[in-house]
Short mmCIF file of C-alpha atoms and ligand atoms in Angstrom, two decimals:
data_model
loop_
_atom_site.label_atom_id
_atom_site.label_comp_id
_atom_site.label_asym_id
_atom_site.label_seq_id
_atom_site.Cartn_x
_atom_site.Cartn_y
_atom_site.Cartn_z
CA UNK A 1 117.55 102.35 105.72
CA UNK A 2 117.75 98.81 106.71
CA UNK A 3 115.70 96.78 104.08
CA UNK A 4 114.70 93.20 104.49
CA UNK A 5 114.39 91.33 101.45
CA UNK A 6 112.19 88.31 101.26
CA UNK A 7 111.37 85.47 98.84
CA UNK A 8 107.99 84.05 99.34
CA UNK A 9 107.40 83.71 95.70
CA UNK A 10 105.89 86.15 92.92
CA UNK A 11 103.38 86.53 90.19
CA UNK A 12 106.29 87.67 87.56
CA UNK A 13 103.66 89.91 86.06
CA UNK A 14 105.91 93.23 86.05
CA UNK A 15 107.48 93.66 82.73
CA UNK A 16 110.27 95.72 84.22
CA UNK A 17 111.45 93.38 86.66
CA UNK A 18 114.98 94.03 87.79
CA UNK A 19 115.07 90.87 90.00
CA UNK A 20 114.00 88.40 87.19
CA UNK A 21 115.96 90.00 84.31
CA UNK A 22 119.38 90.38 86.27
CA UNK A 23 119.59 86.87 87.90
CA UNK A 24 119.20 88.05 91.31
CA UNK A 25 118.82 85.05 93.63
CA UNK A 26 117.10 85.12 97.25
CA UNK A 27 116.44 81.94 99.21
CA UNK A 28 113.07 81.04 99.71
CA UNK A 29 112.06 82.70 102.93
CA UNK A 30 110.87 80.37 105.60
CA UNK A 31 109.89 81.42 108.76
CA UNK A 32 111.74 78.10 110.56
CA UNK A 33 115.08 78.88 108.85
CA UNK A 34 115.09 82.80 108.47
CA UNK A 35 117.82 84.36 110.45
CA UNK A 36 115.81 86.01 113.19
CA UNK A 37 118.91 86.07 115.68
CA UNK A 38 120.85 88.15 113.11
CA UNK A 39 117.81 90.27 112.33
CA UNK A 40 117.31 91.11 115.77
CA UNK A 41 121.19 92.14 116.11
CA UNK A 42 120.49 94.52 112.91
CA UNK A 43 117.57 96.00 114.41
CA UNK A 44 119.34 96.86 117.70
CA UNK A 45 121.59 98.88 115.37
CA UNK A 46 118.68 100.63 113.82
CA UNK A 47 116.48 101.03 116.90
CA UNK A 48 113.56 103.57 116.20
CA UNK A 49 113.94 103.53 112.75
CA UNK A 50 112.03 103.00 109.72
CA UNK A 51 112.79 99.77 108.04
CA UNK A 52 111.55 98.54 104.67
CA UNK A 53 110.40 95.10 103.59
CA UNK A 54 110.26 93.95 99.86
CA UNK A 55 111.54 90.92 97.64
CA UNK A 56 112.89 89.15 95.71
CA UNK A 57 109.26 88.28 94.58
CA UNK A 58 106.48 90.12 96.23
CA UNK A 59 106.53 90.05 100.05
CA UNK A 60 102.86 89.37 100.25
CA UNK A 61 102.75 86.76 97.49
CA UNK A 62 102.51 83.78 99.92
CA UNK A 63 100.50 85.35 102.74
CA UNK A 64 97.07 83.90 101.77
CA UNK A 65 98.42 80.33 100.78
CA UNK A 66 100.76 80.42 103.77
CA UNK A 67 103.23 77.95 102.05
CA UNK A 68 106.24 79.18 103.67
CA UNK A 69 104.32 80.03 106.90
CA UNK A 70 104.39 83.79 106.05
CA UNK A 71 101.67 84.56 108.48
CA UNK A 72 103.87 83.52 111.34
CA UNK A 73 106.75 85.19 109.89
CA UNK A 74 104.90 88.53 109.72
CA UNK A 75 103.69 88.10 113.35
CA UNK A 76 107.17 87.70 114.62
CA UNK A 77 108.32 90.41 112.47
CA UNK A 78 106.02 92.96 114.00
CA UNK A 79 106.91 91.77 117.59
CA UNK A 80 110.41 92.14 116.99
CA UNK A 81 110.00 95.61 115.21
CA UNK A 82 107.87 96.69 118.31
CA UNK A 83 110.67 95.67 120.63
CA UNK A 84 112.97 97.88 119.16
CA UNK A 85 110.54 100.59 118.38
CA UNK A 86 110.98 100.39 114.77
CA UNK A 87 108.46 100.95 112.21
CA UNK A 88 107.80 99.29 108.69
CA UNK A 89 107.51 100.42 105.10
CA UNK A 90 106.07 97.66 103.00
CA UNK A 91 106.76 97.47 99.33
CA UNK A 92 104.27 95.14 97.48
CA UNK A 93 102.28 95.11 94.45
CA UNK A 94 99.18 92.86 96.04
CA UNK A 95 96.11 94.06 97.98
CA UNK A 96 94.57 91.56 99.91
CA UNK A 97 92.00 91.77 102.87
CA UNK A 98 93.82 89.50 105.00
CA UNK A 99 97.06 91.53 105.56
CA UNK A 100 97.29 94.08 108.25
CA UNK A 101 98.55 96.92 106.51
CA UNK A 102 97.61 99.44 108.99
CA UNK A 103 100.26 98.14 111.13
CA UNK A 104 102.99 99.47 108.76
CA UNK A 105 104.02 103.24 108.74
CA UNK A 106 103.71 103.44 104.97
CA UNK A 107 102.71 100.94 102.19
CA UNK A 108 104.32 101.60 98.81
CA UNK A 109 102.34 100.13 95.99
CA UNK A 110 104.26 99.20 92.80
CA UNK A 111 101.61 99.81 90.08
CA UNK A 112 101.86 99.22 86.39
CA UNK A 113 98.69 101.35 85.26
CA UNK A 114 96.99 104.19 86.81
CA UNK A 115 93.46 102.58 86.98
CA UNK A 116 95.09 100.50 89.58
CA UNK A 117 94.81 103.42 91.82
CA UNK A 118 90.94 102.73 91.79
CA UNK A 119 91.60 99.18 93.39
CA UNK A 120 93.28 100.97 96.29
CA UNK A 121 90.53 103.44 96.85
CA UNK A 122 88.06 100.73 96.66
CA UNK A 123 89.27 98.44 99.06
CA UNK A 124 87.47 97.32 102.02
CA UNK A 125 90.01 97.42 104.53
CA UNK A 126 92.36 99.89 106.62
CA UNK A 127 95.48 101.38 105.22
CA UNK A 128 98.09 103.44 107.13
CA UNK A 129 98.07 107.10 106.65
CA UNK A 130 101.20 107.11 104.49
CA UNK A 131 100.21 105.34 101.11
CA UNK A 132 102.80 105.92 98.16
CA UNK A 133 102.23 104.27 94.70
CA UNK A 134 105.22 103.96 92.50
CA UNK A 135 105.56 103.76 88.62
CA UNK A 136 108.41 102.34 86.85
CA UNK A 137 109.06 104.48 83.91
CA UNK A 138 109.26 102.35 80.78
CA UNK A 139 110.19 102.82 76.81
CA UNK A 140 106.52 103.36 76.15
CA UNK A 141 106.20 106.38 78.70
CA UNK A 142 105.74 110.04 77.53
CA UNK A 143 105.68 113.23 79.24
CA UNK A 144 101.74 113.10 78.42
CA UNK A 145 101.42 109.77 80.00
CA UNK A 146 103.28 110.67 83.13
CA UNK A 147 100.87 113.95 83.50
CA UNK A 148 97.92 111.65 82.86
CA UNK A 149 99.00 109.44 86.02
CA UNK A 150 99.42 112.67 88.03
CA UNK A 151 96.09 113.68 87.18
CA UNK A 152 94.48 110.48 87.57
CA UNK A 153 96.08 110.25 91.34
CA UNK A 154 94.71 113.67 92.01
CA UNK A 155 91.19 113.20 90.83
CA UNK A 156 90.39 109.58 91.64
CA UNK A 157 92.18 109.22 94.79
CA UNK A 158 91.23 109.16 98.48
CA UNK A 159 93.86 106.94 99.92
CA UNK A 160 97.25 107.55 98.10
CA UNK A 161 99.13 110.40 99.26
CA UNK A 162 102.59 110.24 97.67
CA UNK A 163 103.36 109.44 93.99
CA UNK A 164 106.48 108.41 92.66
CA UNK A 165 108.40 107.57 89.49
CA UNK A 166 111.71 105.45 89.17
CA UNK A 167 113.77 104.35 86.33
CA UNK A 168 114.01 100.91 84.76
CA UNK A 169 117.13 98.82 85.11
CA UNK A 170 118.02 96.86 82.05
CA UNK A 171 119.08 93.27 82.01
CA UNK A 172 122.72 94.23 82.20
CA UNK A 173 122.21 96.27 85.27
CA UNK A 174 122.09 99.41 83.34
CA UNK A 175 119.87 102.52 84.26
CA UNK A 176 117.56 103.45 81.49
CA UNK A 177 116.81 107.42 81.40
CA UNK A 178 113.27 107.33 79.88
CA UNK A 179 111.85 110.79 80.16
CA UNK A 180 114.61 111.66 82.76
CA UNK A 181 114.81 115.54 82.25
CA UNK A 182 110.83 115.97 82.67
CA UNK A 183 111.00 113.67 85.69
CA UNK A 184 113.76 115.81 87.25
CA UNK A 185 111.97 118.82 86.57
CA UNK A 186 108.63 117.67 88.50
CA UNK A 187 110.71 116.30 91.30
CA UNK A 188 109.38 117.44 94.76
CA UNK A 189 106.48 119.47 93.12
CA UNK A 190 104.23 117.04 91.36
CA UNK A 191 105.95 113.86 92.34
CA UNK A 192 109.07 112.33 93.90
CA UNK A 193 111.68 110.97 91.27
CA UNK A 194 113.69 108.22 92.60
CA UNK A 195 117.00 107.87 90.77
CA UNK A 196 118.64 104.61 90.99
CA UNK A 197 121.23 103.82 93.67
CA UNK A 198 121.91 101.38 96.42
CA UNK A 199 120.47 103.62 99.27
CA UNK A 200 119.90 100.74 101.69
CA UNK A 201 121.74 98.02 103.75
CA UNK A 202 119.89 94.84 102.57
CA UNK A 203 119.10 92.00 105.18
CA UNK A 204 118.97 88.84 103.07
CA UNK A 205 118.06 85.47 104.91
CA UNK A 206 120.68 85.94 107.74
CA UNK A 207 123.42 88.49 106.58
CA UNK A 208 123.69 91.99 105.20
CA UNK A 209 124.27 92.60 101.40
CA UNK A 210 125.20 96.23 100.15
CA UNK A 211 124.69 96.02 96.56
CA UNK A 212 121.20 94.88 95.39
CA UNK A 213 122.41 93.76 91.72
CA UNK A 214 125.32 91.49 93.33
CA UNK A 215 122.74 89.49 95.28
CA UNK A 216 123.24 86.29 93.53
S1 SF4 B 301 106.89 91.89 92.04
FE1 SF4 B 301 109.01 92.43 92.00
S2 SF4 B 301 110.06 90.38 91.81
FE2 SF4 B 301 107.73 90.11 90.99
S3 SF4 B 301 107.66 90.55 89.04
FE3 SF4 B 301 107.09 92.46 90.04
S4 SF4 B 301 109.15 93.37 90.06
FE4 SF4 B 301 109.73 91.34 89.70
#
């Protein structure tokens, strides 16, 4: 999948942050200097496909403040995607009324506690049909906690229809394997278990990178 990596800034509140802990560096995304021409060339190659957007930072961090003209950035991005019949998968930890989430094919919310599911359910704005939540498995996770998250999603949810877990990456780029066997057992039955790998081609500012941990 083509994955657009932005850097509009971040709240830095995820304990497991692979970006911060591994010194990954993505230039601040600015609507005026972003490589639109180069992105258009890539979209021509990915016509009709699902394209994702994430960070470096959180792709919605600046949206309300608009310091880096992120509203104009997203307006232009949605037009370009439409031109090449592409659909968008947004990865974020931010819920804000102003962003048109429903223009995406899928929104993937990166959560840190199961109770945040309630925030998604109680929102006052539209979400697309596909809403996924992702939890990064950390050292304090147990099988019991994972099952509690499953129950919480099933019992308290009216918006989320995909649950996934992924492994934490340490500060030397190494994958941790917390609850690994248990997560493999439930994969495709109770949740999706995403094992760490460079599945994507990353579009960073004006060019393609192939290995996330080498973006420096
Ligand atoms: S949103 Fe992303 S970049 Fe920001 S702290 Fe969380 S994991 Fe790190």
